[in-house]
Amino acid sequence: MDKFVIEGGHRLTGKVSVSGSKNALLALMPAVLLAPGTYTIHNSPNLRDVWTFSRLLGSIGVHCELNNNELFFDSSNITSYEAPYEHVKKMRASIYVLGPLVARYGKAKISLPGGCAFGPRPVDLHLKGMEKLGAKITLDAGYINAEAERLHGAKFNFDISSVGATVNMLLAASLAKGTSLLTNSATEPEVTALARMLVKMGAKIDGIGTTTLEIEGVDELHPVDETNIPDRIEAATFLIAAAMTQGKITMTNVNPYHLTNVVAKLEEVGCTVDVTGETIELEMSGPPSPSHITTAPYPGFPTDTQAQWTALMLLANGTSRTTDTIYTTRFGYVPELQRMGANIEIVDNTAIVYGGNKLQGTTVMSSDLRASASLILAALVAEGKTDVLRVYHLDRGYERLEHRLSALGANIKRVHTEEY
Ligand code: UD1
């Protein structure tokens, strides 16, 4: 097991290039099940979640290889229609194979995902949607069984905006017979990236980037090469890190449009931000002003950035509020920040941050991916040394983070430890 040892108080300066998006890649990968053949996805981050998904696809018969951020697939010989518990328990996005397997092979058996570190995460919308497309769904001994002769087009409204359910429905409806109309669809850039790849594969999708998607199913799709989009959550994390250390960074290979909301908030709290093409420059001097954020589906403030934002608000002289409307209990990082001296109160789905206290280095423990990012950010500005345990959570979603932070001037080391 690895931990990070971080000495606080170093200003971040310099250039950093943003990696390919983890969440977008996880949506693109199952598309290779829709048409047999070879595919390459460029700008693929080398991350634990990508390895987990590759192993899952491997168990279904897809050969996957990741070299120098290029992910190669051969899906010519599918041998199984199952996503077993051992994969799904590691990563909920495993349920993305449901749509393509049932659409192309008429059957799928997927382990039901359980809860996760930030509360219950149901998959009812995925299942209701598949049923609307004509799949017969049964639940048996912790598994979802889906069967269909051929899926048919249907109208489906997502009661709640859901990235995962929209991904599954797009994948399935692309090969269904007839037209599907999906309303209240998620518009996150990761969903749009999948829709674009599907169109390249021969799918007919209208309304990409909007909440209403019309998909005219086709009989066959074909393999493609695709380039993954930049990771907006990683980018937001670096921007917040620079703001916290009163640094000055230039971020390249980013899509600023995907970060409009986060950048506006950073400017509101006092950062100077310059956007040119695929580059964002951020400079900050002095502490941020207090501010309130409320997470919302895209283009709102991302739930995946609220933990990092709360860390930034610890430095503001005054009271700030972080409200999460998507995952209402996603505050597992708060007790750990409190151990560093943070003054935060949780009321319902809001973290009330009384900022301005000095943070002190100590040992803290990550509970999920974005929680670990929040602890690392706090450690970058804490007095003394912080040990952040269980960085395997962080490794799911940030590529070589310690190297890239070091290159910007942080004092951070990965250390192997027996501590758990
Ligand atoms: C994706 C992201 C995750 C991000 C989240 C919200 C991936 C791999 N993960 O997760 O990082 O935090 O979007 O932006 O891309 N819901 C239901 N029923 C369902 C599905 C979802 O009630 O069948 C609820 C969820 O509990 C949550 C809300 O809908 O309250 C949004 O969840 P969703 O967008 O589906 O999140 P994920 O796709 O799991």
Coordinates of C-alpha atoms and ligand atoms in Angstrom, one line a residue:
M1 CA 0.0 0.0 0.0
D2 CA 1.3 3.5 -0.9
K3 CA 1.0 6.8 0.9
F4 CA 2.0 10.3 0.0
V5 CA 4.2 12.3 2.2
I6 CA 3.7 16.0 1.6
E7 CA 5.5 19.0 3.1
G8 CA 3.3 22.0 2.9
G9 CA 4.1 25.6 2.0
H10 CA 5.5 25.4 -1.5
R11 CA 4.1 27.6 -4.2
L12 CA 3.1 25.9 -7.5
T13 CA 4.5 27.5 -10.6
G14 CA 5.1 26.3 -14.2
K15 CA 3.4 24.3 -16.9
V16 CA 1.2 21.2 -16.6
S17 CA -0.5 19.2 -19.4
V18 CA -3.9 17.8 -18.6
S19 CA -4.4 14.0 -19.1
G20 CA -7.2 12.4 -21.1
S21 CA -10.5 12.1 -19.2
K22 CA -10.9 9.0 -17.1
N23 CA -14.7 9.2 -17.1
A24 CA -15.0 9.9 -20.8
L25 CA -12.7 6.9 -21.6
L26 CA -14.8 4.6 -19.4
A27 CA -17.8 5.6 -21.6
L28 CA -15.9 5.1 -24.8
M29 CA -14.4 1.7 -24.0
P30 CA -17.7 -0.3 -24.0
A31 CA -18.5 1.0 -27.5
V32 CA -15.9 -1.5 -28.8
L33 CA -18.5 -4.2 -28.0
L34 CA -20.9 -2.8 -30.6
A35 CA -18.9 -3.7 -33.7
P36 CA -16.2 -6.4 -34.0
G37 CA -12.7 -5.3 -35.0
T38 CA -9.8 -3.2 -34.0
Y39 CA -9.9 0.3 -32.4
T40 CA -7.4 2.8 -31.0
I41 CA -8.3 5.5 -28.5
H42 CA -5.7 8.2 -28.3
N43 CA -5.1 10.3 -25.1
S44 CA -6.0 7.5 -22.8
P45 CA -4.8 8.0 -19.3
N46 CA -2.8 5.2 -17.6
L47 CA -5.0 4.7 -14.5
R48 CA -6.3 1.9 -12.3
D49 CA -9.9 2.4 -13.5
V50 CA -8.7 2.0 -17.1
W51 CA -6.9 -1.2 -16.2
T52 CA -10.0 -2.5 -14.3
F53 CA -12.2 -1.8 -17.3
S54 CA -9.7 -3.4 -19.7
R55 CA -9.7 -6.5 -17.5
L56 CA -13.4 -6.6 -17.6
L57 CA -13.4 -6.3 -21.4
G58 CA -10.7 -9.0 -21.4
S59 CA -12.9 -11.4 -19.5
I60 CA -15.6 -10.8 -22.2
G61 CA -13.1 -11.6 -25.0
V62 CA -11.8 -8.2 -26.0
H63 CA -8.0 -7.9 -26.3
C64 CA -6.9 -4.5 -24.8
E65 CA -3.4 -3.0 -24.7
L66 CA -2.4 0.4 -23.3
N67 CA 0.9 1.8 -24.6
N68 CA 2.0 5.5 -24.3
N69 CA -1.5 6.7 -23.7
E70 CA -2.9 4.8 -26.7
L71 CA -5.4 2.2 -25.9
F72 CA -5.8 -0.5 -28.5
F73 CA -8.7 -3.0 -28.7
D74 CA -9.5 -6.1 -30.7
S75 CA -13.2 -7.0 -30.2
S76 CA -13.4 -9.7 -33.0
N77 CA -13.9 -12.6 -30.6
I78 CA -16.5 -12.0 -27.9
T79 CA -16.6 -15.1 -25.7
S80 CA -18.7 -14.1 -22.7
Y81 CA -21.7 -11.8 -21.9
E82 CA -21.0 -11.4 -18.2
A83 CA -19.6 -8.7 -15.9
P84 CA -18.8 -10.6 -12.7
Y85 CA -18.8 -9.2 -9.2
E86 CA -15.0 -9.1 -8.9
H87 CA -14.9 -6.4 -11.6
V88 CA -18.1 -4.5 -10.7
K89 CA -17.2 -4.2 -7.0
K90 CA -14.0 -2.4 -8.0
M91 CA -15.7 0.0 -10.4
R92 CA -19.4 0.8 -10.9
A93 CA -18.9 1.9 -14.5
S94 CA -18.6 -1.8 -15.3
I95 CA -22.4 -1.6 -15.7
Y96 CA -21.7 0.2 -19.0
V97 CA -21.3 -3.2 -20.7
L98 CA -25.0 -4.0 -20.1
G99 CA -26.3 -1.8 -23.0
P100 CA -23.9 -2.9 -25.7
L101 CA -24.0 -6.6 -24.8
V102 CA -27.8 -6.8 -24.8
A103 CA -28.0 -4.7 -28.0
R104 CA -25.6 -6.7 -30.0
Y105 CA -25.7 -10.2 -28.5
G106 CA -29.2 -10.3 -27.0
K107 CA -28.0 -11.2 -23.5
A108 CA -26.0 -9.8 -20.6
K109 CA -25.4 -10.9 -17.0
I110 CA -24.1 -8.0 -14.8
S111 CA -23.4 -8.1 -11.1
L112 CA -25.5 -5.5 -9.3
P113 CA -23.2 -2.7 -8.0
G114 CA -23.6 -2.1 -4.2
G115 CA -23.4 1.3 -2.4
C116 CA -20.2 3.2 -2.5
A117 CA -18.1 5.5 -0.2
F118 CA -20.4 8.4 -0.8
G119 CA -23.7 6.7 -0.3
P120 CA -26.3 4.6 -2.2
R121 CA -25.9 4.8 -5.9
P122 CA -28.9 3.0 -7.6
V123 CA -29.0 1.7 -11.2
D124 CA -32.8 1.7 -11.5
L125 CA -32.7 4.2 -14.5
H126 CA -30.3 1.9 -16.4
L127 CA -32.7 -1.0 -15.9
K128 CA -35.9 0.9 -16.6
G129 CA -34.3 2.3 -19.8
M130 CA -33.2 -1.1 -21.0
E131 CA -36.8 -2.4 -20.4
K132 CA -38.2 0.4 -22.4
L133 CA -36.0 -0.7 -25.3
G134 CA -37.5 -4.2 -25.0
A135 CA -35.0 -6.0 -22.8
K136 CA -36.4 -8.5 -20.3
I137 CA -34.7 -7.8 -17.0
T138 CA -34.6 -10.2 -14.0
L139 CA -32.6 -9.9 -10.8
D140 CA -31.2 -13.1 -9.4
A141 CA -28.7 -13.7 -6.6
G142 CA -27.1 -10.3 -6.9
Y143 CA -27.0 -10.3 -10.7
I144 CA -28.9 -8.4 -13.4
N145 CA -30.0 -10.7 -16.3
A146 CA -31.0 -9.0 -19.5
E147 CA -32.3 -10.7 -22.6
A148 CA -33.8 -9.5 -25.9
E149 CA -34.3 -10.8 -29.4
R150 CA -33.5 -7.3 -30.8
L151 CA -33.9 -4.1 -28.9
H152 CA -36.4 -1.6 -30.3
G153 CA -36.5 2.2 -30.3
A154 CA -38.5 3.8 -27.5
K155 CA -39.2 7.1 -25.8
F156 CA -37.5 7.3 -22.4
N157 CA -37.3 10.2 -19.9
F158 CA -34.6 10.1 -17.3
D159 CA -36.3 11.1 -14.0
I160 CA -33.0 12.3 -12.7
S161 CA -30.1 13.5 -14.9
S162 CA -27.7 10.5 -15.0
V163 CA -24.4 10.3 -16.8
G164 CA -24.2 6.5 -16.5
A165 CA -27.8 5.8 -17.5
T166 CA -27.5 8.1 -20.5
V167 CA -24.2 6.4 -21.6
N168 CA -25.9 2.9 -21.3
M169 CA -29.0 4.1 -23.3
L170 CA -26.9 5.7 -26.0
L171 CA -24.9 2.5 -26.4
A172 CA -28.0 0.3 -26.6
A173 CA -30.2 2.5 -28.7
S174 CA -27.6 2.9 -31.4
L175 CA -28.1 -0.7 -32.5
A176 CA -31.9 -0.9 -31.6
K177 CA -34.5 -1.3 -34.4
G178 CA -36.2 2.1 -34.9
T179 CA -35.9 5.5 -33.3
S180 CA -35.4 6.3 -29.6
L181 CA -36.1 9.7 -28.0
L182 CA -34.2 10.2 -24.8
T183 CA -35.3 13.2 -22.7
N184 CA -33.6 14.9 -19.7
S185 CA -30.4 13.2 -20.9
A186 CA -27.1 14.1 -19.2
T187 CA -25.1 16.6 -21.2
E188 CA -21.8 16.1 -19.5
P189 CA -18.8 16.3 -21.9
E190 CA -18.1 12.6 -21.2
V191 CA -21.6 11.7 -22.6
T192 CA -21.1 14.0 -25.6
A193 CA -17.7 12.3 -26.3
L194 CA -19.4 9.0 -26.5
A195 CA -22.1 10.2 -28.8
R196 CA -19.4 11.6 -31.1
M197 CA -17.6 8.3 -31.2
L198 CA -20.8 6.4 -31.9
V199 CA -21.6 8.8 -34.8
K200 CA -18.1 8.1 -36.2
M201 CA -18.9 4.4 -35.9
G202 CA -22.0 4.9 -38.0
A203 CA -24.7 5.7 -35.4
K204 CA -27.4 8.3 -36.2
I205 CA -27.7 10.6 -33.2
D206 CA -29.3 14.1 -33.2
G207 CA -29.2 16.6 -30.4
I208 CA -25.7 15.8 -29.2
G209 CA -24.8 18.2 -26.3
T210 CA -28.5 18.8 -25.4
T211 CA -30.8 17.0 -23.0
T212 CA -32.9 15.6 -25.9
L213 CA -31.2 12.9 -27.9
E214 CA -32.8 11.3 -30.9
I215 CA -31.2 8.0 -32.0
E216 CA -32.2 6.2 -35.2
G217 CA -31.0 2.7 -34.6
V218 CA -28.8 1.1 -37.3
D219 CA -28.2 -2.6 -38.1
E220 CA -24.5 -2.4 -38.0
L221 CA -21.7 -0.2 -36.7
H222 CA -18.0 -0.2 -37.6
P223 CA -14.7 0.1 -35.6
V224 CA -12.9 3.5 -35.5
D225 CA -9.9 5.3 -34.1
E226 CA -10.9 8.1 -31.6
T227 CA -9.2 10.7 -29.5
N228 CA -10.3 11.1 -25.9
I229 CA -11.2 14.5 -24.4
P230 CA -9.1 16.2 -21.7
D231 CA -10.0 15.5 -18.1
R232 CA -11.9 18.5 -16.8
I233 CA -11.9 17.2 -13.2
E234 CA -8.1 16.8 -13.2
A235 CA -7.8 20.3 -14.7
A236 CA -10.0 21.8 -12.0
T237 CA -7.9 20.0 -9.3
F238 CA -4.7 21.6 -10.7
L239 CA -6.3 25.0 -10.9
I240 CA -7.5 24.8 -7.3
A241 CA -4.0 23.6 -6.2
A242 CA -2.4 26.6 -7.9
A243 CA -5.0 29.0 -6.3
M244 CA -4.4 27.5 -2.8
T245 CA -0.6 27.9 -3.0
Q246 CA -0.9 31.4 -4.4
G247 CA 0.9 30.1 -7.4
K248 CA 1.0 30.8 -11.2
I249 CA 0.5 27.9 -13.6
T250 CA -0.1 27.4 -17.3
M251 CA -2.3 24.5 -18.1
T252 CA -2.2 23.0 -21.6
N253 CA -4.2 20.4 -23.5
V254 CA -7.4 21.5 -21.7
N255 CA -10.9 22.3 -23.0
P256 CA -11.7 25.5 -21.2
Y257 CA -15.3 25.4 -22.3
H258 CA -15.8 22.3 -20.1
L259 CA -14.6 24.3 -17.1
T260 CA -16.6 27.4 -17.6
N261 CA -18.3 27.2 -14.2
V262 CA -15.2 26.3 -12.2
V263 CA -13.2 29.1 -13.9
A264 CA -15.9 31.6 -13.2
K265 CA -15.9 30.6 -9.5
L266 CA -12.1 30.9 -9.4
E267 CA -12.3 34.4 -10.8
E268 CA -15.0 35.3 -8.3
V269 CA -12.8 34.3 -5.4
G270 CA -9.9 36.4 -6.6
C271 CA -7.8 34.4 -9.2
T272 CA -6.7 35.9 -12.4
V273 CA -7.5 33.5 -15.2
D274 CA -6.5 33.8 -18.8
V275 CA -7.9 31.5 -21.4
T276 CA -6.4 31.1 -24.9
G277 CA -7.4 28.2 -27.1
E278 CA -6.5 25.0 -25.2
T279 CA -4.5 26.8 -22.5
I280 CA -5.6 28.2 -19.2
E281 CA -3.2 30.4 -17.1
L282 CA -4.1 31.0 -13.5
E283 CA -2.4 33.3 -11.0
M284 CA -3.4 34.0 -7.4
S285 CA -2.0 36.2 -4.7
G286 CA -3.5 36.3 -1.2
P287 CA -6.2 34.2 0.2
P288 CA -9.5 33.5 -1.7
S289 CA -12.7 35.3 -0.8
P290 CA -15.4 33.1 0.8
S291 CA -17.9 31.7 -1.6
H292 CA -20.8 29.3 -1.9
I293 CA -21.1 26.6 -4.5
T294 CA -23.9 24.1 -5.2
T295 CA -23.2 21.1 -7.4
A296 CA -25.5 20.5 -10.4
P297 CA -25.5 18.4 -13.6
Y298 CA -23.3 19.9 -16.3
P299 CA -22.8 22.8 -17.0
G300 CA -23.3 23.3 -13.3
F301 CA -20.5 23.0 -10.7
P302 CA -19.3 19.4 -10.8
T303 CA -19.9 17.1 -7.8
D304 CA -16.4 15.7 -8.6
T305 CA -14.8 19.0 -7.8
Q306 CA -16.7 19.9 -4.6
A307 CA -14.2 18.2 -2.2
Q308 CA -11.3 20.1 -3.8
W309 CA -13.3 23.4 -3.6
T310 CA -14.0 22.9 0.1
A311 CA -10.2 22.6 0.6
L312 CA -9.7 26.0 -1.1
M313 CA -12.4 27.6 1.0
L314 CA -10.5 26.6 4.2
L315 CA -8.1 29.4 3.3
A316 CA -10.8 32.1 2.9
N317 CA -11.3 34.5 5.8
G318 CA -15.0 34.0 6.4
T319 CA -17.8 31.5 6.0
S320 CA -18.4 29.5 2.8
R321 CA -20.8 26.8 1.9
T322 CA -20.4 23.7 -0.3
T323 CA -23.8 22.1 -1.1
D324 CA -23.9 18.8 -3.0
T325 CA -27.3 18.1 -4.6
I326 CA -26.1 15.1 -6.6
Y327 CA -24.4 13.0 -3.9
T328 CA -25.9 14.5 -0.8
T329 CA -23.6 12.6 1.7
R330 CA -20.3 13.0 -0.3
F331 CA -18.4 14.5 2.7
G332 CA -16.2 11.6 3.8
Y333 CA -13.2 13.9 3.5
V334 CA -14.5 16.4 6.1
P335 CA -13.5 14.5 9.3
E336 CA -10.0 14.1 7.9
L337 CA -9.7 17.8 7.1
Q338 CA -10.9 18.5 10.6
R339 CA -8.0 16.5 11.9
M340 CA -5.8 19.0 10.1
G341 CA -7.4 21.8 12.0
A342 CA -10.2 22.7 9.6
N343 CA -13.4 24.2 11.0
I344 CA -16.3 22.6 9.0
E345 CA -19.8 21.7 10.0
I346 CA -22.0 19.4 8.0
V347 CA -25.7 20.4 7.9
D348 CA -27.8 18.1 5.7
N349 CA -26.1 18.2 2.3
T350 CA -24.0 21.2 3.0
A351 CA -20.5 21.7 4.4
I352 CA -20.3 25.0 6.2
V353 CA -16.7 26.1 6.1
Y354 CA -15.4 28.6 8.7
G355 CA -12.2 29.5 6.9
G356 CA -9.0 31.1 8.0
N357 CA -7.7 28.6 10.5
K358 CA -4.1 27.5 10.0
L359 CA -3.9 23.9 8.8
Q360 CA -1.5 21.5 10.4
G361 CA 0.2 18.5 8.8
T362 CA -0.8 15.1 10.3
T363 CA -1.8 11.6 9.1
V364 CA -5.0 11.5 7.1
M365 CA -6.8 8.8 5.2
S366 CA -8.4 8.9 1.8
S367 CA -11.9 7.5 1.5
D368 CA -12.6 7.9 -2.2
L369 CA -11.0 9.4 -5.3
R370 CA -12.0 13.1 -5.0
A371 CA -11.7 13.0 -1.2
S372 CA -8.0 12.0 -1.6
A373 CA -7.5 15.0 -3.9
S374 CA -9.0 17.3 -1.3
L375 CA -6.6 16.0 1.4
I376 CA -3.6 16.4 -0.9
L377 CA -4.6 20.0 -1.6
A378 CA -4.9 20.8 2.1
A379 CA -1.6 19.1 2.7
L380 CA 0.1 21.4 0.1
V381 CA -0.7 24.4 2.3
A382 CA -0.5 22.9 5.8
E383 CA 2.2 23.6 8.2
G384 CA 4.7 20.8 8.3
K385 CA 4.3 17.3 7.0
T386 CA 1.2 15.4 6.1
D387 CA 0.9 11.6 5.4
V388 CA -2.0 10.9 3.1
L389 CA -2.8 7.2 3.4
R390 CA -4.6 4.9 0.9
V391 CA -3.6 6.8 -2.2
Y392 CA -4.9 3.8 -4.2
H393 CA -8.1 5.7 -4.3
L394 CA -6.3 8.6 -6.0
D395 CA -4.6 6.3 -8.4
R396 CA -8.0 5.4 -9.9
G397 CA -8.3 8.8 -11.4
Y398 CA -5.1 10.9 -11.4
E399 CA -2.1 9.9 -13.6
R400 CA 1.3 10.3 -11.9
L401 CA -0.1 13.1 -9.8
E402 CA 2.9 13.3 -7.4
H403 CA 5.4 13.7 -10.4
R404 CA 3.3 16.4 -11.9
L405 CA 2.9 18.3 -8.7
S406 CA 6.6 17.9 -7.9
A407 CA 7.4 19.4 -11.4
L408 CA 5.3 22.4 -10.3
G409 CA 7.3 22.9 -7.1
A410 CA 5.4 20.8 -4.6
N411 CA 7.3 18.7 -2.0
I412 CA 5.4 15.4 -2.4
K413 CA 6.7 11.8 -2.3
R414 CA 5.1 8.4 -2.8
V415 CA 6.2 6.0 -0.1
H416 CA 5.4 2.3 0.3
T417 CA 4.0 1.6 3.7
E418 CA 2.5 -1.2 5.8
E419 CA 0.1 1.4 7.3
Y420 CA -3.4 0.9 6.1
Ligands
UD1_1 C1 -20.8 9.8 -13.0 C2 -19.3 9.9 -12.8 C3 -19.0 10.4 -11.4 C4 -19.8 11.7 -11.1 C5 -21.3 11.5 -11.5 C6 -22.1 12.8 -11.4 C7 -18.3 8.2 -14.2 C8 -17.6 6.9 -14.3 N1 -18.7 8.6 -13.0 O1 -21.2 8.8 -12.1 O2 -17.6 10.6 -11.3 O3 -19.7 12.0 -9.8 O4 -21.4 11.0 -12.8 O5 -21.5 13.7 -12.2 O6 -18.5 8.9 -15.2 N2 -29.1 7.8 -10.1 C9 -30.3 7.2 -9.8 N3 -30.5 6.0 -10.5 C10 -29.7 5.6 -11.5 C11 -28.5 6.3 -11.8 C12 -28.2 7.4 -11.0 O7 -31.0 7.5 -8.9 O8 -30.0 4.6 -12.1 C13 -28.8 9.1 -9.3 C14 -27.5 9.0 -8.5 O9 -27.7 8.3 -7.2 C15 -27.1 10.4 -8.4 C16 -27.6 11.0 -9.7 O10 -28.5 10.1 -10.2 O11 -27.8 11.0 -7.3 C17 -26.5 11.2 -10.7 O12 -25.7 10.0 -10.9 P1 -25.0 9.6 -12.2 O13 -24.9 10.8 -13.1 O14 -25.7 8.4 -12.8 O15 -23.6 9.2 -11.7 P2 -22.7 8.1 -12.3 O16 -22.9 8.0 -13.8 O17 -22.7 6.9 -11.5

